[in-house]
Amino acid sequence: MTSLEAASLAYFFDQQQDVVAALARLLPKLRAGSLALVADSDLAPTSAEPALAAFRSAEDLGFHRAPLSFGRIRADITAWAASALQGRRRGTTILAIDMGWAMRTTSATANLPLWPGAAMEIARETGLTVVSLYNRRTLLDEHLMIGLRGHPRILTEQGARSNPHWLPPEIALRGTPRQQFDHWFARLADTPSPPPVSTPQGGITFPGWLERMPDPAATPDGSPQQRWKIRCFGRLRIYRNDGSTVNWSIKGGATRKTKTLFAYLLQKGAQGAAIDELADLLWPEAEALEQSRNRLYHTVRSLRQVLGADGDDRAASPVRREDSRYVLVPPEGSWIDIATFEQLCRQSDGHIRAGEFDEALICLEAADRLYTGDLFEDIPPDYADDSERDWCFSRRFWFRQMFVRVQRDAARIQRGKGDLKAALFHCQKALALDPVSEMAHEEAMLVLHAQGRRDAIERQYRLYTTALGRQEGRPGVPALKALYERLRAS
């Protein structure tokens, strides 16, 4: 085959420790003789690899920055490659970039769909073949699909292969399912792609308790919309492409009601919410329904302005009215933290059950970084604790319990690895959120026992019984008491 100068490829692998050696074996198939590697420092090769010409940590090149800037990363990689590979013949060195950085920060996870396009730009600017390394055991399913669809070629043990699943960046990021189909079908049928259609459809993934989002409407001038990064844990925040946040405070608007309206419509998804339902949620004490409806219309207009659309331009607004209902329509390619958190929890559980504890810990640490507070914690209790609709409280409790489990699982793995300080830290994080969590107290006592701290085990159990009596007025569970007595006796 010919040289793959200035190309972008994806390489999918299972064993992190063998990836450099595997790439070195594949260099002849790419008509190359050396390798420049970008990875996290803890993944740097531990033994000398003759083919490795240069190494740079992903953190040094800006992959851990928040907000993530691929423009700065491209500039830094171009400068580093020019210096580190000076004197080497063009086309003979492969630039391999480990995609583990996608799990390191929330900004990285949210911006990963933009990476394939950035990789192609880096290839063009440096003249190097860029190989993005996707670990199938640690990356999320959606990360692997981004890799499969984002790179025009795939590197296999047989060499570089044309990728039939590849989508050009403009279609992968903003194209409709019809445009994606047309692109794939044209390649299969060896015919020109038809002209683009003008009805964009949805593309945001939600966890099980969120309804599917409706199909977004096209912008009036056909330009791409600003994708959102929606942070529901802690304070409700919406980030734009440039890293700026939506300002909820506008003149004449009620910030708390505007936020509540957004959060409620977000979790209602494509079905939306009836006008009277929203009016009753936000103004339950209104004397007349017509009065609360009029207030709702004003709040909807305020929300439209907050989200960047003219309050009176309904066609361009992400808040649609459909008959007697309102529906929230996030822009194409938007990201939401709770969806990723749920997938990380599910994937870590699978790794734990398979005995893959290092892979599980990567997912657990990523989930830990995502959870920055209770779900919609700045939504007033009058709305969030609404028992009639129960749209927030039960979900908030579920995510809180999942976070406690994340800490317990991370503590258990760290205890197994002998890092008792880190294990105890995770237990303390869990108990700071839920002081009566049996699973967290159990793990904390096991860690203290491993440290040989008998007095601390007694204090830990007293903390549990005291908190339980104060918060729930009941005795401790027999199983935890039995564990306490067994550990103290030994």
CSV table of C-alpha atoms in Angstrom, one decimal:
chain,number,residue,atom,x,y,z
A,1,MET,CA,0.0,0.0,0.0
A,2,THR,CA,1.0,3.6,-0.4
A,3,SER,CA,2.1,5.9,2.4
A,4,LEU,CA,-0.8,7.4,4.5
A,5,GLU,CA,0.6,10.9,4.7
A,6,ALA,CA,-1.7,13.4,6.5
A,7,ALA,CA,-4.4,10.8,7.2
A,8,SER,CA,-6.6,10.2,10.3
A,9,LEU,CA,-7.2,6.7,11.5
A,10,ALA,CA,-8.8,5.0,14.5
A,11,TYR,CA,-7.2,2.0,16.3
A,12,PHE,CA,-9.4,-0.1,18.7
A,13,PHE,CA,-7.6,-2.2,21.2
A,14,ASP,CA,-8.2,-4.1,24.5
A,15,GLN,CA,-4.9,-4.2,26.4
A,16,GLN,CA,-3.4,-0.8,27.3
A,17,GLN,CA,0.0,-2.2,28.3
A,18,ASP,CA,0.5,-3.8,24.9
A,19,VAL,CA,-0.7,-0.9,22.7
A,20,VAL,CA,2.7,0.6,21.9
A,21,ALA,CA,4.3,-2.7,21.0
A,22,ALA,CA,1.2,-3.5,18.8
A,23,LEU,CA,1.5,-0.2,17.0
A,24,ALA,CA,5.2,-0.7,16.5
A,25,ARG,CA,4.5,-4.0,14.8
A,26,LEU,CA,2.0,-2.3,12.5
A,27,LEU,CA,4.4,0.5,11.4
A,28,PRO,CA,5.7,-1.4,8.3
A,29,LYS,CA,2.1,-1.7,7.1
A,30,LEU,CA,1.8,2.1,7.2
A,31,ARG,CA,5.2,2.6,5.4
A,32,ALA,CA,6.4,4.2,8.6
A,33,GLY,CA,9.4,3.5,10.8
A,34,SER,CA,8.8,5.5,14.1
A,35,LEU,CA,6.0,6.5,16.5
A,36,ALA,CA,5.3,9.7,18.4
A,37,LEU,CA,2.9,9.0,21.3
A,38,VAL,CA,0.5,11.3,23.2
A,39,ALA,CA,-1.0,9.7,26.3
A,40,ASP,CA,-1.6,10.3,30.0
A,41,SER,CA,1.6,10.1,32.0
A,42,ASP,CA,0.5,7.0,33.9
A,43,LEU,CA,0.2,5.3,30.5
A,44,ALA,CA,3.7,6.1,29.3
A,45,PRO,CA,5.6,3.1,28.1
A,46,THR,CA,7.6,1.5,31.0
A,47,SER,CA,10.1,-0.2,28.9
A,48,ALA,CA,12.2,1.0,26.0
A,49,GLU,CA,10.5,0.7,22.6
A,50,PRO,CA,12.9,1.2,19.7
A,51,ALA,CA,10.2,2.6,17.4
A,52,LEU,CA,9.1,5.2,20.0
A,53,ALA,CA,10.6,8.5,18.7
A,54,ALA,CA,8.9,10.9,21.1
A,55,PHE,CA,6.4,10.9,24.0
A,56,ARG,CA,4.3,13.8,25.5
A,57,SER,CA,1.7,13.6,28.1
A,58,ALA,CA,-1.9,14.5,27.2
A,59,GLU,CA,-2.1,16.9,30.1
A,60,ASP,CA,0.9,18.9,28.9
A,61,LEU,CA,-0.8,19.3,25.5
A,62,GLY,CA,-4.0,20.7,27.0
A,63,PHE,CA,-6.3,17.7,26.9
A,64,HIS,CA,-7.1,18.1,30.6
A,65,ARG,CA,-7.9,21.8,30.4
A,66,ALA,CA,-11.4,23.0,31.0
A,67,PRO,CA,-12.9,24.3,28.9
A,68,LEU,CA,-11.2,22.1,26.3
A,69,SER,CA,-9.9,24.0,23.3
A,70,PHE,CA,-9.0,21.9,20.3
A,71,GLY,CA,-7.6,25.0,18.6
A,72,ARG,CA,-5.0,25.4,21.3
A,73,ILE,CA,-4.3,21.7,21.3
A,74,ARG,CA,-3.7,21.7,17.5
A,75,ALA,CA,-1.3,24.5,17.9
A,76,ASP,CA,0.6,22.8,20.8
A,77,ILE,CA,0.8,19.5,19.0
A,78,THR,CA,2.0,21.1,15.8
A,79,ALA,CA,4.8,22.9,17.6
A,80,TRP,CA,5.8,19.9,19.7
A,81,ALA,CA,5.8,17.6,16.6
A,82,ALA,CA,7.9,20.0,14.6
A,83,SER,CA,10.5,20.1,17.5
A,84,ALA,CA,10.5,16.5,18.6
A,85,LEU,CA,10.5,15.0,15.1
A,86,GLN,CA,12.9,17.5,13.5
A,87,GLY,CA,15.1,15.9,10.8
A,88,ARG,CA,12.8,12.9,10.2
A,89,ARG,CA,11.6,12.4,6.7
A,90,ARG,CA,8.0,13.4,6.1
A,91,GLY,CA,5.5,10.5,6.2
A,92,THR,CA,7.8,8.1,8.2
A,93,THR,CA,6.5,8.9,11.7
A,94,ILE,CA,3.0,8.1,13.0
A,95,LEU,CA,1.4,10.4,15.7
A,96,ALA,CA,-0.6,8.2,18.0
A,97,ILE,CA,-3.0,9.8,20.5
A,98,ASP,CA,-4.4,7.7,23.3
A,99,MET,CA,-8.1,8.6,23.8
A,100,GLY,CA,-8.1,8.0,27.6
A,101,TRP,CA,-8.2,11.8,28.0
A,102,ALA,CA,-11.9,11.6,27.1
A,103,MET,CA,-12.5,10.1,30.6
A,104,ARG,CA,-10.4,12.7,32.5
A,105,THR,CA,-12.6,15.8,32.6
A,106,THR,CA,-16.3,16.6,32.0
A,107,SER,CA,-15.3,19.1,29.3
A,108,ALA,CA,-13.4,16.3,27.5
A,109,THR,CA,-16.3,13.9,27.6
A,110,ALA,CA,-18.7,16.6,26.4
A,111,ASN,CA,-16.4,17.8,23.5
A,112,LEU,CA,-15.3,14.3,22.3
A,113,PRO,CA,-17.7,14.5,19.2
A,114,LEU,CA,-15.5,17.3,17.9
A,115,TRP,CA,-12.2,15.3,18.2
A,116,PRO,CA,-12.3,13.4,14.8
A,117,GLY,CA,-12.5,16.7,12.9
A,118,ALA,CA,-9.7,18.1,15.1
A,119,ALA,CA,-7.6,15.0,14.3
A,120,MET,CA,-8.0,15.6,10.6
A,121,GLU,CA,-6.9,19.2,11.0
A,122,ILE,CA,-3.8,18.1,13.0
A,123,ALA,CA,-2.9,15.6,10.2
A,124,ARG,CA,-3.2,18.3,7.6
A,125,GLU,CA,-1.2,20.8,9.7
A,126,THR,CA,1.6,18.5,10.7
A,127,GLY,CA,1.7,16.2,7.6
A,128,LEU,CA,1.7,13.2,10.0
A,129,THR,CA,-0.6,10.3,10.0
A,130,VAL,CA,-2.7,10.6,13.2
A,131,VAL,CA,-3.9,7.4,14.8
A,132,SER,CA,-6.5,7.8,17.6
A,133,LEU,CA,-6.3,5.0,20.1
A,134,TYR,CA,-9.6,3.8,21.5
A,135,ASN,CA,-9.5,1.4,24.5
A,136,ARG,CA,-12.6,-0.8,24.1
A,137,ARG,CA,-12.5,-1.9,27.7
A,138,THR,CA,-12.5,1.5,29.4
A,139,LEU,CA,-14.2,4.0,27.0
A,140,LEU,CA,-17.9,4.4,27.0
A,141,ASP,CA,-20.1,2.9,24.2
A,142,GLU,CA,-20.8,6.4,22.8
A,143,HIS,CA,-17.1,7.1,22.7
A,144,LEU,CA,-16.4,4.0,20.6
A,145,MET,CA,-19.3,4.9,18.2
A,146,ILE,CA,-17.8,8.5,17.8
A,147,GLY,CA,-14.5,6.8,17.0
A,148,LEU,CA,-16.0,4.4,14.5
A,149,ARG,CA,-18.0,7.1,12.7
A,150,GLY,CA,-15.4,9.8,13.0
A,151,HIS,CA,-12.3,8.5,11.2
A,152,PRO,CA,-12.1,7.7,7.5
A,153,ARG,CA,-9.8,4.7,8.0
A,154,ILE,CA,-9.4,2.0,10.7
A,155,LEU,CA,-6.1,0.5,11.6
A,156,THR,CA,-6.3,-3.3,12.0
A,157,GLU,CA,-3.7,-6.1,12.3
A,158,GLN,CA,-3.9,-6.4,8.5
A,159,GLY,CA,-3.1,-2.7,8.0
A,160,ALA,CA,-5.2,0.4,7.3
A,161,ARG,CA,-8.7,-0.2,5.9
A,162,SER,CA,-11.3,2.2,4.5
A,163,ASN,CA,-14.0,2.8,7.1
A,164,PRO,CA,-17.5,2.2,5.6
A,165,HIS,CA,-19.1,3.7,8.7
A,166,TRP,CA,-17.2,7.0,8.5
A,167,LEU,CA,-19.2,10.3,8.3
A,168,PRO,CA,-17.6,13.6,7.4
A,169,PRO,CA,-17.5,16.0,10.4
A,170,GLU,CA,-20.2,18.3,9.1
A,171,ILE,CA,-22.6,15.4,8.8
A,172,ALA,CA,-21.5,13.6,12.0
A,173,LEU,CA,-22.0,16.7,14.1
A,174,ARG,CA,-24.9,18.5,12.5
A,175,GLY,CA,-26.3,16.1,9.9
A,176,THR,CA,-29.8,14.6,10.1
A,177,PRO,CA,-30.3,10.8,10.1
A,178,ARG,CA,-31.5,11.2,6.5
A,179,GLN,CA,-28.2,12.9,5.6
A,180,GLN,CA,-26.2,10.2,7.3
A,181,PHE,CA,-28.2,7.5,5.5
A,182,ASP,CA,-27.7,9.3,2.2
A,183,HIS,CA,-24.0,9.5,2.7
A,184,TRP,CA,-23.7,5.8,3.6
A,185,PHE,CA,-26.0,4.6,0.9
A,186,ALA,CA,-24.2,6.7,-1.8
A,187,ARG,CA,-20.9,5.0,-0.8
A,188,LEU,CA,-22.5,1.5,-1.0
A,189,ALA,CA,-24.3,2.2,-4.3
A,190,ASP,CA,-21.3,4.2,-5.7
A,191,THR,CA,-23.6,7.1,-6.6
A,192,PRO,CA,-23.4,10.8,-5.8
A,193,SER,CA,-24.9,11.9,-2.5
A,194,PRO,CA,-28.3,13.7,-2.9
A,195,PRO,CA,-28.6,17.3,-1.9
A,196,PRO,CA,-29.0,17.9,1.8
A,197,VAL,CA,-32.5,18.0,3.2
A,198,SER,CA,-33.6,20.8,5.4
A,199,THR,CA,-35.3,19.1,8.4
A,200,PRO,CA,-32.7,18.3,11.1
A,201,GLN,CA,-33.7,15.6,13.6
A,202,GLY,CA,-32.6,14.7,17.1
A,203,GLY,CA,-29.3,13.4,18.3
A,204,ILE,CA,-29.0,13.6,22.1
A,205,THR,CA,-28.8,10.5,24.3
A,206,PHE,CA,-30.7,10.5,27.6
A,207,PRO,CA,-30.8,8.2,30.6
A,208,GLY,CA,-33.7,5.8,31.2
A,209,TRP,CA,-35.8,8.2,33.3
A,210,LEU,CA,-35.6,11.0,30.7
A,211,GLU,CA,-38.0,11.0,27.7
A,212,ARG,CA,-36.4,11.1,24.2
A,213,MET,CA,-35.9,14.6,22.9
A,214,PRO,CA,-38.0,15.8,20.0
A,215,ASP,CA,-36.6,16.5,16.6
A,216,PRO,CA,-34.9,20.0,16.5
A,217,ALA,CA,-36.2,22.5,14.0
A,218,ALA,CA,-33.9,24.0,11.4
A,219,THR,CA,-32.5,27.5,12.1
A,220,PRO,CA,-34.2,30.0,9.8
A,221,ASP,CA,-30.9,30.8,7.9
A,222,GLY,CA,-29.8,27.1,7.8
A,223,SER,CA,-26.8,27.8,10.0
A,224,PRO,CA,-25.8,25.3,12.7
A,225,GLN,CA,-27.1,25.9,16.2
A,226,GLN,CA,-24.9,26.2,19.2
A,227,ARG,CA,-24.8,22.8,20.9
A,228,TRP,CA,-25.4,22.8,24.6
A,229,LYS,CA,-23.5,21.1,27.4
A,230,ILE,CA,-26.2,20.8,30.1
A,231,ARG,CA,-25.0,20.3,33.7
A,232,CYS,CA,-27.9,19.1,35.9
A,233,PHE,CA,-25.8,18.0,38.9
A,234,GLY,CA,-25.4,20.9,41.4
A,235,ARG,CA,-26.5,24.2,40.0
A,236,LEU,CA,-28.3,24.0,36.7
A,237,ARG,CA,-25.9,25.3,34.0
A,238,ILE,CA,-25.9,25.4,30.2
A,239,TYR,CA,-22.5,25.9,28.5
A,240,ARG,CA,-22.2,27.1,24.9
A,241,ASN,CA,-19.6,26.0,22.4
A,242,ASP,CA,-17.2,28.8,23.5
A,243,GLY,CA,-17.3,27.7,27.1
A,244,SER,CA,-19.6,30.6,28.2
A,245,THR,CA,-22.6,29.9,30.3
A,246,VAL,CA,-26.2,30.9,29.8
A,247,ASN,CA,-27.2,33.8,32.0
A,248,TRP,CA,-30.5,33.0,33.7
A,249,SER,CA,-31.0,36.5,35.0
A,250,ILE,CA,-32.7,38.9,32.6
A,251,LYS,CA,-34.6,42.1,33.2
A,252,GLY,CA,-38.2,41.4,34.2
A,253,GLY,CA,-37.7,37.6,34.5
A,254,ALA,CA,-38.1,35.4,37.5
A,255,THR,CA,-34.9,33.4,37.6
A,256,ARG,CA,-36.1,30.5,39.8
A,257,LYS,CA,-39.2,30.0,37.8
A,258,THR,CA,-37.3,30.2,34.5
A,259,LYS,CA,-34.9,27.6,35.7
A,260,THR,CA,-37.6,25.3,37.0
A,261,LEU,CA,-39.5,25.6,33.7
A,262,PHE,CA,-36.3,24.5,31.8
A,263,ALA,CA,-35.5,21.6,34.2
A,264,TYR,CA,-39.1,20.3,34.1
A,265,LEU,CA,-39.4,20.5,30.3
A,266,LEU,CA,-35.9,18.9,29.9
A,267,GLN,CA,-37.0,15.8,31.8
A,268,LYS,CA,-40.3,15.6,30.0
A,269,GLY,CA,-38.6,15.2,26.7
A,270,ALA,CA,-40.6,14.8,23.4
A,271,GLN,CA,-43.9,14.6,25.2
A,272,GLY,CA,-43.5,18.0,26.7
A,273,ALA,CA,-45.9,19.4,29.3
A,274,ALA,CA,-49.4,20.8,29.1
A,275,ILE,CA,-49.9,24.5,29.7
A,276,ASP,CA,-52.2,23.9,32.6
A,277,GLU,CA,-49.7,21.4,34.1
A,278,LEU,CA,-46.9,24.0,34.0
A,279,ALA,CA,-49.1,26.7,35.3
A,280,ASP,CA,-50.1,24.6,38.3
A,281,LEU,CA,-46.5,23.6,39.0
A,282,LEU,CA,-45.2,27.2,39.1
A,283,TRP,CA,-48.3,28.9,40.6
A,284,PRO,CA,-50.1,26.4,42.7
A,285,GLU,CA,-51.7,29.1,44.8
A,286,ALA,CA,-53.0,31.2,42.0
A,287,GLU,CA,-56.6,32.2,42.5
A,288,ALA,CA,-57.6,31.7,38.9
A,289,LEU,CA,-56.2,29.5,36.1
A,290,GLU,CA,-56.2,32.3,33.6
A,291,GLN,CA,-54.0,34.3,35.9
A,292,SER,CA,-51.4,31.5,36.2
A,293,ARG,CA,-51.5,30.9,32.4
A,294,ASN,CA,-50.7,34.6,31.7
A,295,ARG,CA,-47.8,34.3,34.1
A,296,LEU,CA,-46.6,31.2,32.3
A,297,TYR,CA,-46.6,32.9,28.9
A,298,HIS,CA,-44.4,35.6,30.4
A,299,THR,CA,-42.0,33.0,31.9
A,300,VAL,CA,-41.8,31.1,28.6
A,301,ARG,CA,-40.9,34.3,26.8
A,302,SER,CA,-38.2,34.9,29.5
A,303,LEU,CA,-36.8,31.4,29.0
A,304,ARG,CA,-36.6,31.9,25.2
A,305,GLN,CA,-34.6,35.1,25.8
A,306,VAL,CA,-32.3,33.3,28.3
A,307,LEU,CA,-31.6,30.6,25.7
A,308,GLY,CA,-30.6,33.1,23.1
A,309,ALA,CA,-33.7,33.4,20.9
A,310,ASP,CA,-36.0,36.4,20.5
A,311,GLY,CA,-38.8,35.9,23.0
A,312,ASP,CA,-41.3,36.5,20.2
A,313,ASP,CA,-39.6,34.3,17.5
A,314,ARG,CA,-41.2,31.0,18.1
A,315,ALA,CA,-39.7,29.3,15.0
A,316,ALA,CA,-36.1,29.9,16.1
A,317,SER,CA,-36.7,29.1,19.8
A,318,PRO,CA,-35.8,25.8,21.5
A,319,VAL,CA,-39.0,26.2,23.5
A,320,ARG,CA,-41.8,25.1,21.1
A,321,ARG,CA,-45.5,25.3,21.6
A,322,GLU,CA,-47.4,22.4,20.1
A,323,ASP,CA,-51.2,22.9,20.5
A,324,SER,CA,-51.7,23.1,24.3
A,325,ARG,CA,-48.3,21.9,25.2
A,326,TYR,CA,-44.7,23.2,25.5
A,327,VAL,CA,-41.7,21.2,24.4
A,328,LEU,CA,-38.0,21.9,25.0
A,329,VAL,CA,-35.8,21.1,21.9
A,330,PRO,CA,-32.0,21.2,22.7
A,331,PRO,CA,-29.8,21.9,19.7
A,332,GLU,CA,-28.4,19.1,17.6
A,333,GLY,CA,-25.5,17.3,19.3
A,334,SER,CA,-26.1,18.6,22.8
A,335,TRP,CA,-24.7,16.7,25.8
A,336,ILE,CA,-26.2,16.1,29.3
A,337,ASP,CA,-24.2,15.1,32.3
A,338,ILE,CA,-26.7,12.7,33.8
A,339,ALA,CA,-26.8,10.5,30.7
A,340,THR,CA,-23.0,10.1,30.8
A,341,PHE,CA,-23.1,9.5,34.6
A,342,GLU,CA,-25.6,6.7,34.3
A,343,GLN,CA,-23.6,5.0,31.5
A,344,LEU,CA,-20.4,5.3,33.5
A,345,CYS,CA,-22.1,3.6,36.5
A,346,ARG,CA,-23.5,0.9,34.3
A,347,GLN,CA,-20.1,0.3,32.6
A,348,SER,CA,-18.2,0.2,35.9
A,349,ASP,CA,-20.6,-2.3,37.3
A,350,GLY,CA,-20.0,-4.6,34.3
A,351,HIS,CA,-16.2,-4.3,34.8
A,352,ILE,CA,-16.5,-5.1,38.5
A,353,ARG,CA,-18.6,-8.2,37.8
A,354,ALA,CA,-16.0,-9.3,35.2
A,355,GLY,CA,-13.1,-8.7,37.7
A,356,GLU,CA,-11.7,-5.9,35.6
A,357,PHE,CA,-11.0,-3.6,38.5
A,358,ASP,CA,-8.5,-1.2,36.8
A,359,GLU,CA,-11.0,-0.5,34.0
A,360,ALA,CA,-13.8,-0.1,36.6
A,361,LEU,CA,-11.8,2.4,38.6
A,362,ILE,CA,-11.4,4.6,35.5
A,363,CYS,CA,-15.2,4.7,35.0
A,364,LEU,CA,-15.8,5.3,38.7
A,365,GLU,CA,-13.4,8.2,38.8
A,366,ALA,CA,-15.0,9.8,35.8
A,367,ALA,CA,-18.4,9.4,37.4
A,368,ASP,CA,-17.1,11.0,40.6
A,369,ARG,CA,-16.0,14.1,38.6
A,370,LEU,CA,-19.4,14.4,37.0
A,371,TYR,CA,-21.4,14.5,40.2
A,372,THR,CA,-20.9,18.0,41.4
A,373,GLY,CA,-24.0,18.1,43.7
A,374,ASP,CA,-27.6,16.9,43.9
A,375,LEU,CA,-29.7,16.9,40.8
A,376,PHE,CA,-31.0,20.4,40.2
A,377,GLU,CA,-29.9,21.5,43.6
A,378,ASP,CA,-30.8,25.2,43.0
A,379,ILE,CA,-34.4,24.5,42.0
A,380,PRO,CA,-36.5,25.7,45.0
A,381,PRO,CA,-38.0,23.0,47.2
A,382,ASP,CA,-41.5,24.2,46.5
A,383,TYR,CA,-41.1,23.0,43.0
A,384,ALA,CA,-38.5,20.2,43.3
A,385,ASP,CA,-40.4,18.4,46.1
A,386,ASP,CA,-43.7,18.5,44.4
A,387,SER,CA,-45.3,15.2,45.5
A,388,GLU,CA,-48.1,15.2,43.0
A,389,ARG,CA,-45.8,15.0,40.0
A,390,ASP,CA,-42.6,13.7,41.7
A,391,TRP,CA,-40.5,14.9,38.8
A,392,CYS,CA,-37.3,15.7,40.7
A,393,PHE,CA,-37.2,14.3,44.3
A,394,SER,CA,-37.1,10.6,43.5
A,395,ARG,CA,-34.7,11.1,40.7
A,396,ARG,CA,-32.5,13.2,42.9
A,397,PHE,CA,-32.5,10.5,45.6
A,398,TRP,CA,-31.6,7.8,43.0
A,399,PHE,CA,-28.6,9.7,41.6
A,400,ARG,CA,-27.5,10.4,45.2
A,401,GLN,CA,-27.6,6.7,46.0
A,402,MET,CA,-25.7,5.9,42.8
A,403,PHE,CA,-23.0,8.4,43.8
A,404,VAL,CA,-22.7,6.8,47.2
A,405,ARG,CA,-22.3,3.4,45.4
A,406,VAL,CA,-19.7,4.9,43.1
A,407,GLN,CA,-17.7,5.9,46.2
A,408,ARG,CA,-18.1,2.6,47.9
A,409,ASP,CA,-17.1,0.7,44.8
A,410,ALA,CA,-14.0,2.9,44.3
A,411,ALA,CA,-13.1,2.4,48.0
A,412,ARG,CA,-13.4,-1.3,47.7
A,413,ILE,CA,-11.2,-1.4,44.7
A,414,GLN,CA,-8.6,0.9,46.3
A,415,ARG,CA,-8.6,-1.3,49.4
A,416,GLY,CA,-8.0,-4.3,47.2
A,417,LYS,CA,-5.0,-2.5,45.6
A,418,GLY,CA,-3.6,-1.6,49.1
A,419,ASP,CA,-4.2,2.1,48.8
A,420,LEU,CA,-6.0,2.5,52.1
A,421,LYS,CA,-5.8,6.3,52.3
A,422,ALA,CA,-7.6,6.6,48.9
A,423,ALA,CA,-10.1,4.0,50.0
A,424,LEU,CA,-10.9,5.9,53.2
A,425,PHE,CA,-11.2,9.2,51.3
A,426,HIS,CA,-13.9,7.7,49.0
A,427,CYS,CA,-15.8,6.4,52.1
A,428,GLN,CA,-15.7,9.8,53.7
A,429,LYS,CA,-17.1,11.4,50.5
A,430,ALA,CA,-20.0,9.0,50.5
A,431,LEU,CA,-20.8,9.6,54.2
A,432,ALA,CA,-20.6,13.4,53.7
A,433,LEU,CA,-23.5,13.0,51.4
A,434,ASP,CA,-25.4,10.2,53.2
A,435,PRO,CA,-24.3,9.9,56.9
A,436,VAL,CA,-26.5,6.8,57.4
A,437,SER,CA,-25.3,4.8,54.3
A,438,GLU,CA,-24.8,1.2,55.5
A,439,MET,CA,-22.6,0.3,52.5
A,440,ALA,CA,-20.3,3.3,53.1
A,441,HIS,CA,-20.0,2.6,56.9
A,442,GLU,CA,-19.3,-1.1,56.2
A,443,GLU,CA,-16.5,-0.3,53.7
A,444,ALA,CA,-15.1,2.4,56.0
A,445,MET,CA,-14.8,-0.2,58.9
A,446,LEU,CA,-13.2,-2.7,56.6
A,447,VAL,CA,-10.6,-0.1,55.6
A,448,LEU,CA,-9.9,0.9,59.2
A,449,HIS,CA,-9.6,-2.8,60.1
A,450,ALA,CA,-7.0,-3.2,57.3
A,451,GLN,CA,-5.1,-0.2,58.8
A,452,GLY,CA,-5.2,-1.9,62.2
A,453,ARG,CA,-7.1,0.9,63.8
A,454,ARG,CA,-9.4,-0.8,66.3
A,455,ASP,CA,-10.4,2.4,68.1
A,456,ALA,CA,-11.3,4.1,64.8
A,457,ILE,CA,-13.6,1.1,64.0
A,458,GLU,CA,-15.5,1.8,67.2
A,459,ARG,CA,-15.8,5.5,66.4
A,460,GLN,CA,-17.0,4.7,62.9
A,461,TYR,CA,-19.8,2.4,64.2
A,462,ARG,CA,-20.8,5.1,66.8
A,463,LEU,CA,-21.0,7.7,64.1
A,464,TYR,CA,-23.4,5.3,62.2
A,465,THR,CA,-25.7,4.6,65.1
A,466,THR,CA,-25.8,8.2,66.2
A,467,ALA,CA,-26.6,9.5,62.8
A,468,LEU,CA,-29.2,6.8,62.3
A,469,GLY,CA,-30.9,7.6,65.6
A,470,ARG,CA,-30.9,11.3,64.9
A,471,GLN,CA,-32.1,11.1,61.2
A,472,GLU,CA,-34.3,8.1,61.1
A,473,GLY,CA,-34.9,7.1,64.8
A,474,ARG,CA,-34.2,3.4,64.3
A,475,PRO,CA,-31.5,1.0,65.4
A,476,GLY,CA,-28.7,-0.2,63.1
A,477,VAL,CA,-29.1,-3.2,60.8
A,478,PRO,CA,-28.0,-6.5,62.4
A,479,ALA,CA,-25.6,-7.3,59.6
A,480,LEU,CA,-23.6,-4.1,60.1
A,481,LYS,CA,-23.5,-4.7,63.9
A,482,ALA,CA,-22.3,-8.2,63.4
A,483,LEU,CA,-19.5,-7.0,61.1
A,484,TYR,CA,-18.5,-4.4,63.7
A,485,GLU,CA,-18.3,-7.0,66.4
A,486,ARG,CA,-16.3,-9.4,64.2
A,487,LEU,CA,-13.8,-6.7,63.2
A,488,ARG,CA,-13.3,-5.4,66.7
A,489,ALA,CA,-12.8,-8.9,68.0
A,490,SER,CA,-10.1,-9.7,65.4
